[in-house]
C-alpha positions as a Markdown table, in Angstrom:
| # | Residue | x | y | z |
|---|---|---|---|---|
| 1 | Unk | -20.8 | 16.4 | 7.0 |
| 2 | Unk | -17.7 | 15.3 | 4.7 |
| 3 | Unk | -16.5 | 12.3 | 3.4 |
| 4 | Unk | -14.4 | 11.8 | 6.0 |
| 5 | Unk | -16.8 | 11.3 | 8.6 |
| 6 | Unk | -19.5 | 9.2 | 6.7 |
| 7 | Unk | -17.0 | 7.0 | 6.2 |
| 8 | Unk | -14.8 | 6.4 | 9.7 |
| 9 | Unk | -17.8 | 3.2 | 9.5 |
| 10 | Unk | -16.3 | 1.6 | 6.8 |
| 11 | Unk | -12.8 | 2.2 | 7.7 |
| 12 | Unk | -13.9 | 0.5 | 11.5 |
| 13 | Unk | -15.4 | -2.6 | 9.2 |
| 14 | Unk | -12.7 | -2.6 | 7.2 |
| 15 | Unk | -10.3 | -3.1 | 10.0 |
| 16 | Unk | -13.1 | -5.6 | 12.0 |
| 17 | Unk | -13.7 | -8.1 | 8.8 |
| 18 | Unk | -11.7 | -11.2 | 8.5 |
| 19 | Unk | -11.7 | -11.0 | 4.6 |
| 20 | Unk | -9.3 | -12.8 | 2.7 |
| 21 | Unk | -6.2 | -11.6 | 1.0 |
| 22 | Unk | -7.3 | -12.1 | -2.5 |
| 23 | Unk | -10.5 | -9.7 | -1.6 |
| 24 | Unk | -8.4 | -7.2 | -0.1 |
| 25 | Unk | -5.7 | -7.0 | -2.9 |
| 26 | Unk | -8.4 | -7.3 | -5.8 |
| 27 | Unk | -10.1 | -4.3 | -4.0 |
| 28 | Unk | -6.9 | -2.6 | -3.4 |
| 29 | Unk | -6.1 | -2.7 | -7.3 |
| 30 | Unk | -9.7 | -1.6 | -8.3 |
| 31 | Unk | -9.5 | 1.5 | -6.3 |
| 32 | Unk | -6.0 | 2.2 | -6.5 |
| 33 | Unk | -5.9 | 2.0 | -10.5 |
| 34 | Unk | -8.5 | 4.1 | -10.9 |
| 35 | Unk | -7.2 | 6.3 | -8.3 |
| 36 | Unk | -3.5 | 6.6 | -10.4 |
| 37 | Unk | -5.6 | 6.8 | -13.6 |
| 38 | Unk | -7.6 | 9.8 | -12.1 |
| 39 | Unk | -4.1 | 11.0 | -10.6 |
| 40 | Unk | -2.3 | 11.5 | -14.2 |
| 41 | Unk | -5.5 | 13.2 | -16.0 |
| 42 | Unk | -5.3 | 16.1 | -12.6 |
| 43 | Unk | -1.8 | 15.9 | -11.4 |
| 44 | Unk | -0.7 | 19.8 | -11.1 |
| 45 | Unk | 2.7 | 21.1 | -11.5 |
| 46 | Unk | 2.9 | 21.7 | -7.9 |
| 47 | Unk | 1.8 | 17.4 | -7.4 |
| 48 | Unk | 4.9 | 16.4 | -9.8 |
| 49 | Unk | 7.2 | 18.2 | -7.3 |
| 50 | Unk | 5.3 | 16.9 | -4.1 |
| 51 | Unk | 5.9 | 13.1 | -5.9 |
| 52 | Unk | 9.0 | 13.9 | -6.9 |
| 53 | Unk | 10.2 | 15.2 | -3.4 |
| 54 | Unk | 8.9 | 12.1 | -2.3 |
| 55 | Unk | 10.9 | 9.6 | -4.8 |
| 56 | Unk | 13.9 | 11.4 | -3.8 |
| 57 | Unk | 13.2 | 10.6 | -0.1 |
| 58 | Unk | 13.1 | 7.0 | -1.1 |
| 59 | Unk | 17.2 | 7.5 | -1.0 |
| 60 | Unk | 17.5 | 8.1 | 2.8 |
| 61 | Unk | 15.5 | 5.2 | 3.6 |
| 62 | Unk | 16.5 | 2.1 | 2.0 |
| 63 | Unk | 17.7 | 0.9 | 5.2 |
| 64 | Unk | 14.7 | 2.4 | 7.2 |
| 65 | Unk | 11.7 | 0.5 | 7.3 |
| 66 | Unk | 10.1 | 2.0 | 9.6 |
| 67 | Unk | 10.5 | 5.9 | 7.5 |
| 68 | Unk | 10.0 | 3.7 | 4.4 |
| 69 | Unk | 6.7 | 2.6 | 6.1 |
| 70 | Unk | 5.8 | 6.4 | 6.4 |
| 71 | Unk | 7.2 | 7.4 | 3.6 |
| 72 | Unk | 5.0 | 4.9 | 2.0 |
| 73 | Unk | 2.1 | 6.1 | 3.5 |
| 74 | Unk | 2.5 | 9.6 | 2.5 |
| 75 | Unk | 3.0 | 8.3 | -1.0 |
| 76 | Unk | -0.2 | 6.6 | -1.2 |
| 77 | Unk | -2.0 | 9.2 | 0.5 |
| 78 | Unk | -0.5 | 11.5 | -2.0 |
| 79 | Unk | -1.7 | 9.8 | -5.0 |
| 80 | Unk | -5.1 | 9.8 | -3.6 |
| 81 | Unk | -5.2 | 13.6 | -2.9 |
| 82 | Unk | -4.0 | 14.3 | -6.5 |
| 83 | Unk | -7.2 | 12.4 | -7.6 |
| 84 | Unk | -9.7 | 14.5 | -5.7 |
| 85 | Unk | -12.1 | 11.8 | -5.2 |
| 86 | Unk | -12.9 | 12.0 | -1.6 |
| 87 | Unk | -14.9 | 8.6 | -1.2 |
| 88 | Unk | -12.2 | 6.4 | -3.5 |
| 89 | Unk | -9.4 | 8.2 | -0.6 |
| 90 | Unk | -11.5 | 7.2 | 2.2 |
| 91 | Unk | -11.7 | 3.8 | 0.9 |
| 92 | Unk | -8.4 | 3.8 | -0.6 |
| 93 | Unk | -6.7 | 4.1 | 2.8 |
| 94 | Unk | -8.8 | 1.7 | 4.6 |
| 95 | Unk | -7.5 | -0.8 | 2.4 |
| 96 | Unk | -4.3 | 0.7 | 3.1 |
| 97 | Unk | -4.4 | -0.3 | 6.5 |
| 98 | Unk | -6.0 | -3.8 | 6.4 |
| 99 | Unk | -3.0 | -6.3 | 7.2 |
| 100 | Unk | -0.7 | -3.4 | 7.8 |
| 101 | Unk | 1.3 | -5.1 | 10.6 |
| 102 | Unk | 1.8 | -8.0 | 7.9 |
| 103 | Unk | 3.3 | -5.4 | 6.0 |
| 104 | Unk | 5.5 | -4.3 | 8.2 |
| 105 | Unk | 6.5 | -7.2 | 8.9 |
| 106 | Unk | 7.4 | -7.6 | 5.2 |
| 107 | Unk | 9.0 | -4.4 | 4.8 |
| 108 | Unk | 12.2 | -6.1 | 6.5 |
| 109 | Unk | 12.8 | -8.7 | 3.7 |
| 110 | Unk | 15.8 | -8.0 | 1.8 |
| 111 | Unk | 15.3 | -6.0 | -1.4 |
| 112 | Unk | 11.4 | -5.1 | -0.1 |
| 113 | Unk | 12.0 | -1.7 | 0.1 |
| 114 | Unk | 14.7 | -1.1 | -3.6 |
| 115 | Unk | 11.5 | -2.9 | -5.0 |
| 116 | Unk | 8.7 | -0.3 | -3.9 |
| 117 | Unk | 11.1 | 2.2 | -4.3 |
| 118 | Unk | 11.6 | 1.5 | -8.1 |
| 119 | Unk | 7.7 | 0.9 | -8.2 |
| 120 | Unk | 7.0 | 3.9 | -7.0 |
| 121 | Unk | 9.3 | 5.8 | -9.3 |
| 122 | Unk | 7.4 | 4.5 | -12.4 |
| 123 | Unk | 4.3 | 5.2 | -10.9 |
| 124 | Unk | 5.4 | 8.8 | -10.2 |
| 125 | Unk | 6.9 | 9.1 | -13.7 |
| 126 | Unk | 3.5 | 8.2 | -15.1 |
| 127 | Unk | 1.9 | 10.5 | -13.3 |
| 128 | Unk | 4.7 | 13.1 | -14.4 |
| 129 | Unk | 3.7 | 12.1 | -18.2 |
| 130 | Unk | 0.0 | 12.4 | -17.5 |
| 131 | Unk | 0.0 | 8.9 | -18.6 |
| 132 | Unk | -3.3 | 6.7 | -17.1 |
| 133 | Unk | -2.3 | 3.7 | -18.5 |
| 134 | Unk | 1.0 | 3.6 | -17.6 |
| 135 | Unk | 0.1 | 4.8 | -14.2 |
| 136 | Unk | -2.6 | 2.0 | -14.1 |
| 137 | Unk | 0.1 | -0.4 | -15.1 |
| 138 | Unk | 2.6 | 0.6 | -12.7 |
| 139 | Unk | 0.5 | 0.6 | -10.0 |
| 140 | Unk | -1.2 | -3.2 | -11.1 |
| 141 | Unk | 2.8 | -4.1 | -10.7 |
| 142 | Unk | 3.7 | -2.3 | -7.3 |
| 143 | Unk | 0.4 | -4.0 | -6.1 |
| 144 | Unk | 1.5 | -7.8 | -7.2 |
| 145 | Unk | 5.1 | -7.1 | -5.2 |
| 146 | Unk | 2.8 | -6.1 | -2.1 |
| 147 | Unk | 0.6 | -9.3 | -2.5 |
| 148 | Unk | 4.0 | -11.6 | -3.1 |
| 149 | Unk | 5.9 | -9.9 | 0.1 |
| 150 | Unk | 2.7 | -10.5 | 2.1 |
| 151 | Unk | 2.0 | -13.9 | 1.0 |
| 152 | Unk | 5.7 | -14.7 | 1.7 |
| 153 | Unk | 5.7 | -13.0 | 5.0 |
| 154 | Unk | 2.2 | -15.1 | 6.1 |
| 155 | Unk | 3.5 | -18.5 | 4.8 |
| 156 | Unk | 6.9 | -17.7 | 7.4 |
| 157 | Unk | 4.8 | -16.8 | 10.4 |
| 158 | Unk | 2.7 | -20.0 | 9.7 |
| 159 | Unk | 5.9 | -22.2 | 9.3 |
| 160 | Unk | 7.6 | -20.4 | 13.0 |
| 161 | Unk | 4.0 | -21.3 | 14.9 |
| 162 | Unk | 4.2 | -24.3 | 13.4 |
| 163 | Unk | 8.2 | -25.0 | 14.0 |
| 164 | Unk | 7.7 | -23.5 | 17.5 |
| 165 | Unk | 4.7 | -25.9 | 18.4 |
| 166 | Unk | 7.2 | -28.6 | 17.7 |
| 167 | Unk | 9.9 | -27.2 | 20.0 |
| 168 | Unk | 7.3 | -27.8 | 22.7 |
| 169 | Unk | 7.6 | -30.5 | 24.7 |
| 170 | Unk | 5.0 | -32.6 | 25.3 |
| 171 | Unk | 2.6 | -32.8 | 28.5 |
């Protein structure tokens, strides 16, 4: 058995629980630290590149979300695989995924994706510099963006249900 498989559970809880945002981001920035932190203690010469490719990439999507969505993926994914810890990956991207559709929701807002674009190019350039804290840091900073652009993005779906109830007209 791998990791993979003992853990497609958690991933399907993961996705079933109706936890809060706070819990998921909290989460999110415990693994995901720790994950960047492992990340610039192992990242090879050959990883630098990969990230490096990747921050380039950023480029031909700033008007994109949905490649910046994928390309956002692939970055976190990335950052995960340079780590080598197969349980934090599992876990990593099943935190990943919870709320994703807010998140792509999000990823329209003006400015979303120059923001996680510069993010990520600190984070990689930690990485680059073998540098955990800075990588921790950077990450703790892409991660507060995330939570603000979802809050944001919640808060305007709650106000268009509740400006659309309105437009109803009475029976």
């Amino acid at each position: 058995l791998n990791a993979r498989t003992l853990l497609a559970p958690l991933d399907f809880f993961l996705q079933l629980a109706q936890v809060n945002i706070d819990d998921t981001f909290e989460s999110r920035r415990i693994v995901e630290i720790e994950i960047v932190r492992k990340a610039a203690s192992k990242a090879s010469r050959d990883d630098i590149a990969d990230l490096d490719d990747m921050i380039a990439a950023h480029a031909k999507i700033q008007k994109d979300p949905v490649g910046f969505r994928i390309l956002d993926s692939r970055f976190h994914e990335k950052l995960s695989a340079i780590a080598g810890n197969a349980v934090l990956q599992r876990v990593a991207y099943g935190l990943y995924n919870m709320d994703l559709h807010i998140r792509r929701r999000a990823t329209a807002e003006p400015g979303l994706i120059a923001e996680s674009t510069a993010d990520h190019t600190k984070i990689a350039a930690a990485i680059a510099a073998h540098d955990p804290q800075g990588a921790a840091d950077a990450m703790a900073q892409h991660l507060s963006h995330i939570k603000a652009s979802t809050m944001r993005t919640l808060a305007s779906q709650k106000f268009g249900l509740v400006e659309n109830a309105l437009k109803q007209p009475a029976r």
